[in-house]
Amino acid sequence: MLDNHLLSILVFLPLTAAIVIALLPQSVKHTSKYIALGVGCIQLLLAVVLYLGYNSSLAGLNSISGFQYVENISWINLELSTLGKLSAHYFIGVDGLSISMVLLSIVILFIGVISSWNIKEKVKGYFSLYLILNAAIIGCFVALDFLLFYLFFEFMLLPMYFLIGLWGGPRKDYASIKFFLYTLLGSIFILIVMIALYLSVIDPAATAVEYGLANNVEQVTPEMEEQVQQLLFTNQLPADKLVHTFNMVYMTDAGNYIPKSVMDIHAVRLIFGHPARLLAFLLIFIGFAIKVPVVPLHTWLPDAHVEAPTPISVVLAGILLKVGAYGLIRTGFMIIPDGAIHYSWWIAFFGVLSIIYGAMNALASRDLKRLIAYSSVSHMGFVLLGLASLTAEGVSGAIYQMVSHGFISGALFLIAGVIYDRTHNRIIENYSGLASHMPKYTIFVVIFFFASMGLPGFSGFIAEIFVLLGAFGSSSINGLVPKWMAIIATTGLILSAAYYLWAIQRMFFGKFFTKGPVKEDMLSDLNMREYVMLVPLFVFALLLGIFPDLLLNLINKSVTLFVDVMGNHGFQMLEK
């Protein structure tokens, strides 16, 4: 029973709790933080069940049978007269890619609740919005219906806007509006492509029922689906018998595309003189690149991080950036592989640009939180570079980087929050010699700075090595990423060492002094709550650095299928 609805529980438990908190009387408003903590604990237990019950020998991406913990319930059915029938499903499930993101999200969201313990204003509203955000994030990673995915994706926008706008810093209004507008623009591009795909793709099982080959979808066999695809290809299916779908798994199958439709795989449709599928990939890429973020679409991120409260910065860096990369893989690369191959050079270029530009800005940053924000831009550039290589090593490295960066960046923003909670100041030059007054804090700062710069033994090293292996190998395997890009990307590792080591030298070593509003009596060392937040993130970063198979075994089958789809089908589509 639990296995059949495990993912739904993970999604709707926090949503239900958010409603409960909203209905609490004001006199017991502080109960809301305990409810949020309870939800986090239950999700952690369910995450263990999810991990232990997942069979890594199976994989999804382009086959429904490869997904696990699947729930597929008819949701929207609408007759469209001569246009056929609209069909949308509550269709959720996980493969190696999505389960790794779900597990990461549950850990980071739990840490975020603990980090939120000191919220004093509008407590009910804060934790209600936080739990709504929780539900939307998990929903994004498990949704296999494009419409459902899009709804969860949009659902993240409002709670994040209010969490920054109501509980943020002095320029919170500017930062929250900028975040909202950038993300909304990307959502419009994604919506356009989603509609184009819906108009172009059929549900072969539901269409078989409409055509009279079976009485219901449970009776439909693979042979019947193949028969429907053959009839579709030869234009023998009446338009009013076609059942259009938002099913992302069906969208990866070339046999489900309607001939002469806007996204038809078998024939090139031109829009403003350019192939429609290539334009569609470009829109998808821009839509999700804003969320990653990719230079030059990144400018909302530093402002959002600087103004957001610490727990929201942790969630933003640890998870929300990964939603952008995940969406790009699930909808862009897997559904429009020909577009991914066509633009692979540019994807790699913008990845390298993000690596270098983000690192240079981090080097110039005076604010500790802004430095960490730009380091996120730089490290997410490695995700793009790995994906663009279309090699098993590169794609594995990209997914590994998504998970690794989630844990490490979350810890980095917690570290920035520790000093800000005590002094309400993050300017690096206002501190020197902190190691003598906050030795335990200094140890964690050094650990996570070195983990982020890719020190062997930590997860960041494994991720970046795999990405660079894939990038260098791509030049000889498929020629998509030139070697000079891979070489320039390696300088990002040197720059990351420069800005982290310089920050450590200035803030923690040398003669102790403070400047400006910072006073010596403010500088107390870590407390128990901060240990509870930082130690688990250290353990995960270390475990994934020493035992990479913990994650590689989860994603290996999905990566193999990804590379196979891109290699066997993407190049064929591009040739057509």
Coordinates of C-alpha atoms in Angstrom, one line a residue:
M1 CA 0.0 0.0 0.0
L2 CA 2.8 2.4 1.0
D3 CA 4.8 1.6 -2.2
N4 CA 1.8 2.3 -4.4
H5 CA 1.3 5.8 -3.0
L6 CA 4.8 6.7 -1.6
L7 CA 5.4 9.6 -4.0
S8 CA 2.0 11.0 -3.5
I9 CA 2.5 11.0 0.2
L10 CA 5.8 12.9 -0.2
V11 CA 4.1 15.5 -2.3
F12 CA 0.8 16.0 -0.5
L13 CA 1.9 15.5 3.1
P14 CA 3.6 19.0 3.2
L15 CA 0.7 20.5 1.3
T16 CA -1.8 19.2 3.9
A17 CA 0.4 20.4 6.7
A18 CA 0.6 23.9 5.1
I19 CA -3.2 24.0 5.2
V20 CA -3.3 22.8 8.8
I21 CA -0.8 25.5 9.8
A22 CA -2.8 28.2 8.0
L23 CA -5.9 27.2 10.1
L24 CA -4.1 27.3 13.4
P25 CA -5.2 30.0 15.9
Q26 CA -2.7 32.8 16.3
S27 CA -2.3 31.8 20.0
V28 CA -0.5 28.6 19.0
K29 CA 1.4 30.0 16.0
H30 CA 4.7 28.6 17.2
T31 CA 3.3 25.1 16.8
S32 CA 3.8 25.6 13.1
K33 CA 7.6 25.0 13.3
Y34 CA 7.0 21.7 15.1
I35 CA 4.5 20.6 12.4
A36 CA 7.1 21.5 9.7
L37 CA 9.8 19.6 11.5
G38 CA 7.5 16.6 11.9
V39 CA 6.8 16.7 8.2
G40 CA 10.5 16.8 7.5
C41 CA 11.1 13.8 9.8
I42 CA 8.4 11.7 8.1
Q43 CA 9.8 12.6 4.6
L44 CA 13.2 11.5 5.7
L45 CA 11.8 8.1 6.8
L46 CA 10.0 7.8 3.5
A47 CA 13.1 8.7 1.7
V48 CA 14.9 5.8 3.3
V49 CA 12.0 3.5 2.2
L50 CA 12.2 5.0 -1.3
Y51 CA 16.0 4.4 -1.6
L52 CA 15.9 0.9 -0.2
G53 CA 13.0 -0.1 -2.4
Y54 CA 14.4 1.3 -5.6
N55 CA 15.8 -1.2 -8.2
S56 CA 18.7 0.5 -9.9
S57 CA 18.9 -2.2 -12.6
L58 CA 15.7 -0.7 -14.2
A59 CA 15.6 2.7 -15.8
G60 CA 13.1 5.1 -17.3
L61 CA 13.7 8.1 -19.5
N62 CA 12.0 6.7 -22.6
S63 CA 10.1 3.7 -21.4
I64 CA 7.1 3.7 -18.9
S65 CA 8.1 0.3 -17.6
G66 CA 11.5 1.7 -16.5
F67 CA 10.0 4.0 -14.0
Q68 CA 9.3 2.9 -10.4
Y69 CA 6.7 3.8 -7.8
V70 CA 4.5 4.8 -10.7
E71 CA 1.0 6.3 -10.2
N72 CA -1.0 7.0 -13.4
I73 CA -4.5 8.2 -12.9
S74 CA -6.7 9.9 -15.6
W75 CA -7.0 13.5 -14.6
I76 CA -8.4 15.7 -17.5
N77 CA -10.4 14.3 -20.4
L78 CA -11.9 16.7 -22.8
E79 CA -13.6 16.1 -26.2
L80 CA -12.3 18.6 -28.8
S81 CA -14.7 17.6 -31.7
T82 CA -12.7 17.3 -34.9
L83 CA -9.5 18.0 -33.1
G84 CA -9.7 14.8 -31.2
K85 CA -9.4 14.4 -27.4
L86 CA -7.3 16.1 -24.8
S87 CA -5.9 13.8 -22.1
A88 CA -3.8 14.7 -19.1
H89 CA -2.9 12.3 -16.3
Y90 CA -1.8 12.5 -12.7
F91 CA 1.3 10.5 -13.8
I92 CA 4.2 10.3 -11.4
G93 CA 7.2 8.0 -11.0
V94 CA 11.0 8.0 -10.5
D95 CA 14.0 6.8 -12.4
G96 CA 17.7 7.2 -11.4
L97 CA 17.8 10.9 -12.3
S98 CA 14.6 11.9 -10.4
I99 CA 15.1 9.7 -7.3
S100 CA 18.5 11.3 -6.8
M101 CA 16.9 14.7 -6.9
V102 CA 14.1 13.7 -4.6
L103 CA 16.5 12.3 -2.0
L104 CA 18.6 15.5 -2.2
S105 CA 15.5 17.7 -1.9
I106 CA 14.2 15.9 1.2
V107 CA 17.5 16.3 3.1
I108 CA 17.9 20.0 2.1
L109 CA 14.3 20.8 3.0
F110 CA 14.7 19.2 6.4
I111 CA 17.9 21.2 7.0
G112 CA 16.0 24.3 5.9
V113 CA 13.3 23.8 8.6
I114 CA 16.0 23.6 11.3
S115 CA 17.6 26.7 9.9
S116 CA 14.2 28.5 10.0
W117 CA 13.9 27.9 13.8
N118 CA 14.7 31.5 14.7
I119 CA 12.0 33.0 12.4
K120 CA 10.1 35.3 14.7
E121 CA 7.7 37.3 12.4
K122 CA 4.7 35.9 10.7
V123 CA 5.6 32.4 11.8
K124 CA 2.4 30.8 10.5
G125 CA 2.7 32.3 7.1
Y126 CA 6.4 31.5 6.8
F127 CA 6.0 27.8 7.5
S128 CA 2.9 27.5 5.4
L129 CA 4.7 28.9 2.4
Y130 CA 7.8 26.8 3.1
L131 CA 5.7 23.6 3.1
I132 CA 3.9 24.6 -0.1
L133 CA 7.3 25.1 -1.7
N134 CA 8.3 21.7 -0.3
A135 CA 5.4 20.0 -2.1
A136 CA 6.0 21.9 -5.4
I137 CA 9.7 20.9 -5.5
I138 CA 9.1 17.2 -4.9
G139 CA 6.2 17.3 -7.4
C140 CA 8.5 18.7 -10.1
F141 CA 11.0 15.8 -9.7
V142 CA 8.3 13.1 -9.8
A143 CA 5.9 14.4 -12.5
L144 CA 5.9 12.5 -15.8
D145 CA 3.0 14.5 -17.3
F146 CA 4.3 17.8 -18.8
L147 CA 1.2 19.7 -17.7
L148 CA 1.5 18.3 -14.2
F149 CA 5.3 19.2 -14.2
Y150 CA 4.5 22.7 -15.4
L151 CA 1.9 23.3 -12.7
F152 CA 4.4 22.2 -10.0
F153 CA 7.1 24.3 -11.6
E154 CA 4.8 27.4 -11.5
F155 CA 3.7 26.5 -8.0
M156 CA 7.2 27.1 -6.8
L157 CA 7.2 30.7 -8.0
L158 CA 4.7 32.3 -5.6
P159 CA 5.9 30.8 -2.2
M160 CA 9.5 31.7 -3.1
Y161 CA 8.5 35.2 -4.2
F162 CA 6.8 35.8 -0.8
L163 CA 9.5 34.1 1.3
I164 CA 12.1 36.5 -0.2
G165 CA 9.7 39.5 -0.3
L166 CA 8.4 39.3 3.3
W167 CA 11.3 37.8 5.2
G168 CA 14.3 39.1 3.2
G169 CA 16.8 41.9 3.6
P170 CA 16.7 45.6 3.0
R171 CA 16.3 45.2 -0.8
K172 CA 13.9 42.3 -0.6
D173 CA 11.2 43.9 -2.8
Y174 CA 13.6 44.5 -5.6
A175 CA 15.1 41.0 -5.4
S176 CA 11.8 39.2 -5.1
I177 CA 10.2 41.1 -8.1
K178 CA 13.3 40.5 -10.2
F179 CA 13.2 36.7 -9.3
F180 CA 9.5 36.6 -10.2
L181 CA 9.8 38.4 -13.5
Y182 CA 12.8 36.4 -14.7
T183 CA 11.2 33.1 -13.8
L184 CA 7.9 34.0 -15.3
L185 CA 9.6 34.9 -18.6
G186 CA 11.2 31.5 -18.7
S187 CA 7.9 29.8 -17.9
I188 CA 6.2 31.5 -20.9
F189 CA 8.9 30.0 -23.2
I190 CA 8.4 26.5 -21.6
L191 CA 4.6 26.9 -22.0
I192 CA 4.8 27.6 -25.7
V193 CA 6.8 24.4 -26.3
M194 CA 4.5 22.4 -24.0
I195 CA 1.5 23.4 -26.1
A196 CA 3.4 22.6 -29.4
L197 CA 4.3 19.1 -28.1
Y198 CA 0.7 18.5 -26.9
L199 CA -0.6 19.3 -30.4
S200 CA 1.9 17.0 -32.0
V201 CA 1.9 13.9 -29.8
I202 CA -0.8 11.2 -29.2
D203 CA -1.3 8.7 -26.4
P204 CA -1.2 5.4 -28.4
A205 CA -3.0 3.4 -25.7
A206 CA -5.9 5.8 -25.4
T207 CA -6.0 6.3 -29.2
A208 CA -6.3 2.5 -29.6
V209 CA -9.4 2.5 -27.4
E210 CA -10.9 5.4 -29.3
Y211 CA -10.2 3.6 -32.6
G212 CA -11.9 0.5 -31.3
L213 CA -8.9 -1.9 -30.9
A214 CA -9.7 -2.4 -27.2
N215 CA -12.4 -1.6 -24.7
N216 CA -10.1 0.2 -22.2
V217 CA -6.5 1.0 -21.8
E218 CA -5.8 -2.0 -19.6
Q219 CA -6.5 -4.2 -22.5
V220 CA -4.1 -2.4 -24.9
T221 CA -1.1 -4.5 -25.8
P222 CA 2.3 -3.3 -27.1
E223 CA 1.3 -4.8 -30.5
M224 CA -1.9 -2.6 -30.5
E225 CA 0.2 0.5 -29.7
E226 CA 2.6 -0.4 -32.6
Q227 CA -0.5 -0.8 -34.9
V228 CA -1.8 2.6 -33.9
Q229 CA 1.7 4.2 -34.6
Q230 CA 1.7 2.6 -38.0
L231 CA -1.8 3.8 -38.8
L232 CA -0.7 7.3 -37.6
F233 CA 2.4 7.3 -39.8
T234 CA 0.4 6.3 -42.9
N235 CA -2.4 8.9 -42.1
Q236 CA -5.0 6.2 -41.7
L237 CA -6.3 7.5 -38.3
P238 CA -9.2 10.0 -38.4
A239 CA -8.3 13.2 -36.6
D240 CA -11.3 12.9 -34.2
K241 CA -9.9 9.5 -33.0
L242 CA -6.6 11.0 -31.9
V243 CA -6.0 11.4 -28.2
H244 CA -3.5 14.2 -27.6
T245 CA -1.3 13.8 -24.5
F246 CA 1.1 15.7 -22.2
N247 CA 2.8 12.4 -21.3
M248 CA 6.6 13.1 -21.3
V249 CA 7.5 9.5 -21.8
Y250 CA 5.3 9.2 -24.9
M251 CA 6.9 12.5 -26.2
T252 CA 10.3 10.7 -26.3
D253 CA 8.9 8.1 -28.8
A254 CA 9.1 9.2 -32.4
G255 CA 6.2 6.9 -33.3
N256 CA 3.7 9.0 -31.4
Y257 CA 4.2 12.2 -33.4
I258 CA 1.4 13.2 -35.8
P259 CA 2.7 13.6 -39.4
K260 CA 2.9 17.2 -40.5
S261 CA 2.4 18.5 -37.0
V262 CA 4.5 21.4 -35.8
M263 CA 6.9 19.1 -33.8
D264 CA 6.8 16.3 -36.4
I265 CA 10.1 14.3 -36.2
H266 CA 9.8 12.7 -39.6
A267 CA 9.5 16.0 -41.6
V268 CA 11.0 19.5 -41.1
R269 CA 8.4 22.2 -40.3
L270 CA 9.7 25.7 -40.7
I271 CA 8.8 28.7 -38.5
F272 CA 10.3 32.0 -39.7
G273 CA 12.6 30.0 -41.9
H274 CA 14.0 27.9 -39.0
P275 CA 13.1 24.2 -38.1
A276 CA 10.4 24.2 -35.5
R277 CA 12.0 21.5 -33.4
L278 CA 15.3 23.5 -33.1
L279 CA 13.4 26.6 -32.2
A280 CA 11.4 24.6 -29.6
F281 CA 14.7 23.4 -28.0
L282 CA 16.0 27.0 -28.0
L283 CA 12.9 28.2 -26.1
I284 CA 13.1 25.2 -23.6
F285 CA 16.8 25.9 -23.1
I286 CA 16.3 29.6 -22.4
G287 CA 13.3 28.8 -20.1
F288 CA 15.3 26.5 -17.9
A289 CA 18.6 28.3 -18.3
I290 CA 17.1 31.2 -16.3
K291 CA 16.5 28.8 -13.5
V292 CA 20.0 27.1 -13.6
P293 CA 21.1 30.0 -14.0
V294 CA 23.3 30.4 -17.1
V295 CA 25.2 33.6 -17.8
P296 CA 23.9 36.0 -19.1
L297 CA 20.5 35.1 -17.7
H298 CA 21.9 34.9 -14.1
T299 CA 21.5 38.4 -12.8
W300 CA 18.5 37.6 -10.6
L301 CA 20.4 35.1 -8.5
P302 CA 23.0 37.1 -6.6
D303 CA 20.3 39.6 -5.6
A304 CA 17.9 36.9 -4.5
H305 CA 20.6 35.1 -2.5
V306 CA 21.8 38.3 -0.8
E307 CA 18.3 39.4 0.2
A308 CA 16.8 36.0 1.0
P309 CA 16.8 34.7 4.6
T310 CA 19.4 32.0 5.2
P311 CA 17.1 29.0 5.0
I312 CA 15.6 30.2 1.7
S313 CA 19.1 30.7 0.3
V314 CA 19.9 27.1 1.3
V315 CA 16.8 25.8 -0.6
L316 CA 17.4 28.1 -3.5
A317 CA 21.0 27.0 -4.1
G318 CA 20.6 23.4 -2.9
I319 CA 17.4 22.5 -4.9
L320 CA 15.8 25.2 -7.0
L321 CA 18.8 25.6 -9.3
K322 CA 18.7 21.9 -9.8
V323 CA 15.0 22.1 -10.9
G324 CA 16.3 24.1 -13.9
A325 CA 18.9 21.5 -14.9
Y326 CA 16.5 18.6 -14.3
G327 CA 13.8 20.2 -16.5
L328 CA 16.4 20.8 -19.2
I329 CA 17.4 17.1 -19.2
R330 CA 13.8 15.7 -18.9
T331 CA 12.1 18.0 -21.4
G332 CA 14.8 19.4 -23.6
F333 CA 17.4 16.7 -24.1
M334 CA 15.1 13.7 -23.9
I335 CA 12.2 15.0 -25.9
I336 CA 14.1 17.1 -28.5
P337 CA 17.5 15.3 -28.8
D338 CA 18.1 16.7 -32.3
G339 CA 17.9 20.2 -30.8
A340 CA 20.3 19.3 -28.0
I341 CA 22.8 18.0 -30.5
H342 CA 22.4 20.9 -32.9
Y343 CA 23.0 23.4 -30.0
S344 CA 25.5 21.4 -28.1
W345 CA 28.4 23.7 -29.0
W346 CA 26.5 26.7 -27.7
I347 CA 25.4 24.8 -24.5
A348 CA 29.0 24.0 -23.8
F349 CA 30.1 27.6 -24.6
F350 CA 27.6 29.1 -22.1
G351 CA 28.6 26.4 -19.6
V352 CA 32.2 27.5 -19.8
L353 CA 31.2 31.2 -19.8
S354 CA 29.3 30.6 -16.6
I355 CA 32.2 28.8 -15.0
I356 CA 34.7 31.6 -15.7
Y357 CA 32.3 34.6 -15.3
G358 CA 30.9 33.3 -12.1
A359 CA 34.4 32.6 -10.7
M360 CA 35.7 36.1 -11.6
N361 CA 32.7 37.8 -10.0
A362 CA 33.2 35.6 -6.9
L363 CA 36.8 36.7 -6.8
A364 CA 35.7 40.4 -6.8
S365 CA 32.9 40.0 -4.3
R366 CA 33.2 41.8 -0.9
D367 CA 30.0 40.2 0.5
L368 CA 30.5 36.6 1.7
K369 CA 27.0 35.6 0.6
R370 CA 27.4 37.2 -2.9
L371 CA 30.7 35.4 -3.2
I372 CA 28.9 32.1 -2.6
A373 CA 26.1 33.0 -4.9
Y374 CA 28.5 33.6 -7.8
S375 CA 30.4 30.4 -7.0
S376 CA 27.0 28.6 -7.6
V377 CA 26.8 30.2 -11.0
S378 CA 30.3 28.9 -11.7
H379 CA 29.8 25.4 -10.4
M380 CA 26.4 25.0 -12.2
G381 CA 28.3 25.8 -15.4
F382 CA 29.9 22.4 -15.1
V383 CA 26.5 20.8 -15.3
L384 CA 25.9 22.4 -18.7
L385 CA 29.4 21.4 -19.9
G386 CA 28.8 17.8 -18.9
L387 CA 25.4 17.6 -20.6
A388 CA 26.7 19.2 -23.8
S389 CA 29.4 16.5 -24.1
L390 CA 26.7 13.8 -24.5
T391 CA 29.2 11.2 -23.2
A392 CA 28.5 8.8 -20.3
E393 CA 31.2 10.4 -18.2
G394 CA 30.1 13.9 -18.9
V395 CA 26.4 13.3 -18.2
S396 CA 27.2 11.2 -15.0
G397 CA 29.4 14.1 -13.9
A398 CA 26.6 16.6 -14.6
I399 CA 24.1 14.7 -12.5
Y400 CA 26.7 14.1 -9.8
Q401 CA 27.5 17.8 -9.7
M402 CA 23.8 18.6 -9.3
V403 CA 23.6 16.4 -6.2
S404 CA 27.1 17.4 -4.9
H405 CA 26.5 21.1 -5.3
G406 CA 23.1 20.7 -3.6
F407 CA 24.8 19.5 -0.4
I408 CA 27.9 21.7 -0.5
S409 CA 26.1 25.0 -1.5
G410 CA 23.5 24.4 1.1
A411 CA 26.3 24.2 3.7
L412 CA 28.0 27.3 2.3
F413 CA 24.9 29.5 2.8
L414 CA 24.4 28.1 6.3
I415 CA 28.0 29.2 7.0
A416 CA 27.2 32.7 5.7
G417 CA 24.1 32.7 7.8
V418 CA 26.0 31.8 11.0
I419 CA 28.1 34.9 10.9
Y420 CA 25.2 37.1 9.7
D421 CA 23.0 35.9 12.6
R422 CA 25.6 37.1 15.1
T423 CA 26.7 40.4 13.6
H424 CA 24.2 41.2 10.8
N425 CA 27.2 41.9 8.6
R426 CA 28.7 39.8 5.8
I427 CA 31.4 42.1 4.4
I428 CA 34.6 40.1 4.2
E429 CA 37.0 43.0 5.0
N430 CA 35.2 43.6 8.3
Y431 CA 36.7 40.4 9.8
S432 CA 40.2 39.1 10.4
G433 CA 41.5 36.3 12.6
L434 CA 38.2 34.7 13.3
A435 CA 39.9 31.4 13.9
S436 CA 41.0 32.5 17.3
H437 CA 37.5 33.4 18.5
M438 CA 35.4 30.9 16.5
P439 CA 37.7 27.8 16.0
K440 CA 34.9 25.3 15.4
Y441 CA 33.2 27.5 12.9
T442 CA 36.5 28.0 11.1
I443 CA 36.9 24.2 10.8
F444 CA 33.6 23.9 9.0
V445 CA 34.3 26.9 6.8
V446 CA 37.6 25.4 5.7
I447 CA 36.0 22.0 5.1
F448 CA 33.2 23.2 2.9
F449 CA 35.3 25.8 1.1
F450 CA 37.8 23.0 0.2
A451 CA 34.9 20.6 -0.7
S452 CA 33.4 23.3 -3.1
M453 CA 36.8 23.9 -4.8
G454 CA 37.0 20.1 -5.6
L455 CA 39.4 18.7 -3.0
P456 CA 39.9 14.9 -3.5
G457 CA 37.9 13.0 -0.9
F458 CA 34.8 15.2 -1.4
S459 CA 31.9 14.9 -3.8
G460 CA 32.8 18.0 -5.8
F461 CA 36.0 16.3 -6.9
I462 CA 34.2 13.3 -8.4
A463 CA 31.7 15.5 -10.2
E464 CA 34.1 17.8 -11.8
I465 CA 36.6 15.1 -12.8
F466 CA 33.7 13.2 -14.6
V467 CA 32.6 16.4 -16.3
L468 CA 36.1 17.2 -17.6
L469 CA 36.7 13.6 -18.7
G470 CA 33.4 13.8 -20.7
A471 CA 34.3 17.2 -22.1
F472 CA 37.8 16.1 -23.2
G473 CA 36.5 12.8 -24.5
S474 CA 33.7 14.4 -26.4
S475 CA 36.1 16.1 -28.8
S476 CA 37.3 12.7 -30.0
I477 CA 34.1 10.7 -29.6
N478 CA 31.5 12.9 -31.2
G479 CA 33.3 16.2 -31.8
L480 CA 30.5 18.2 -30.0
V481 CA 32.7 20.0 -27.4
P482 CA 36.1 21.3 -28.7
K483 CA 39.1 20.7 -26.5
W484 CA 39.8 24.4 -26.0
M485 CA 36.5 24.7 -24.1
A486 CA 37.5 21.8 -21.8
I487 CA 40.9 23.4 -21.2
I488 CA 39.3 26.8 -20.3
A489 CA 36.8 25.1 -18.0
T490 CA 39.8 23.7 -15.9
T491 CA 40.8 27.2 -15.1
G492 CA 37.5 27.5 -13.2
L493 CA 39.0 25.1 -10.7
I494 CA 42.0 27.4 -10.2
L495 CA 39.8 30.4 -9.9
S496 CA 37.6 28.7 -7.3
A497 CA 40.7 27.9 -5.2
A498 CA 41.7 31.6 -5.5
Y499 CA 38.5 33.1 -4.3
Y500 CA 38.0 30.6 -1.5
L501 CA 41.6 30.7 -0.2
W502 CA 41.6 34.5 -0.4
A503 CA 38.4 34.7 1.6
I504 CA 39.8 32.2 4.2
Q505 CA 43.0 34.2 4.5
R506 CA 41.3 37.5 5.0
M507 CA 38.5 36.4 7.4
F508 CA 40.0 33.7 9.5
F509 CA 43.8 34.0 9.8
G510 CA 46.2 36.7 10.7
K511 CA 45.7 39.2 13.6
F512 CA 42.2 39.4 15.0
F513 CA 40.2 42.5 14.4
T514 CA 36.7 43.6 13.4
K515 CA 35.6 46.8 11.7
G516 CA 32.4 48.7 11.3
P517 CA 29.3 47.4 13.1
V518 CA 31.0 44.1 14.1
K519 CA 32.0 43.8 17.8
E520 CA 34.1 41.2 19.4
D521 CA 31.4 40.1 21.9
M522 CA 29.1 39.1 19.0
L523 CA 31.4 36.3 17.8
S524 CA 30.3 33.2 19.7
D525 CA 31.1 29.8 18.2
L526 CA 28.7 27.2 16.8
N527 CA 25.7 26.1 18.9
M528 CA 24.1 22.7 18.9
R529 CA 21.4 23.7 16.3
E530 CA 24.1 24.7 13.8
Y531 CA 26.0 21.5 14.4
V532 CA 22.8 19.5 13.6
M533 CA 22.6 21.4 10.3
L534 CA 26.2 21.3 9.2
V535 CA 27.3 17.8 10.3
P536 CA 24.9 15.8 8.0
L537 CA 25.9 17.9 5.0
F538 CA 29.5 17.3 5.7
V539 CA 28.8 13.5 6.0
F540 CA 27.0 13.4 2.7
A541 CA 29.7 15.4 0.9
L542 CA 32.3 13.1 2.3
L543 CA 30.4 9.8 1.7
L544 CA 29.8 10.8 -2.0
G545 CA 33.5 11.7 -2.3
I546 CA 34.8 8.4 -0.9
F547 CA 32.0 6.1 -2.1
P548 CA 30.8 7.5 -5.5
D549 CA 29.0 4.3 -6.3
L550 CA 26.3 5.3 -3.7
L551 CA 25.1 7.7 -6.4
L552 CA 26.5 6.3 -9.6
N553 CA 24.7 3.0 -9.1
L554 CA 21.4 4.9 -8.9
I555 CA 21.9 7.0 -12.0
N556 CA 24.1 4.6 -14.2
K557 CA 21.2 2.9 -16.0
S558 CA 19.5 6.2 -16.7
V559 CA 22.7 7.8 -18.0
T560 CA 23.3 4.8 -20.3
L561 CA 19.8 5.2 -21.8
F562 CA 20.3 9.0 -22.0
V563 CA 23.5 8.6 -24.1
D564 CA 21.9 5.8 -26.2
V565 CA 18.8 8.0 -27.0
M566 CA 21.0 11.0 -27.9
G567 CA 23.4 8.8 -30.0
N568 CA 21.0 6.5 -31.8
H569 CA 18.0 8.8 -32.2
G570 CA 19.2 12.4 -31.8
F571 CA 21.7 12.3 -34.7
Q572 CA 19.1 10.5 -37.0
M573 CA 16.5 13.1 -36.3
L574 CA 19.0 15.9 -36.9
E575 CA 19.9 14.4 -40.3
K576 CA 16.2 14.4 -41.2

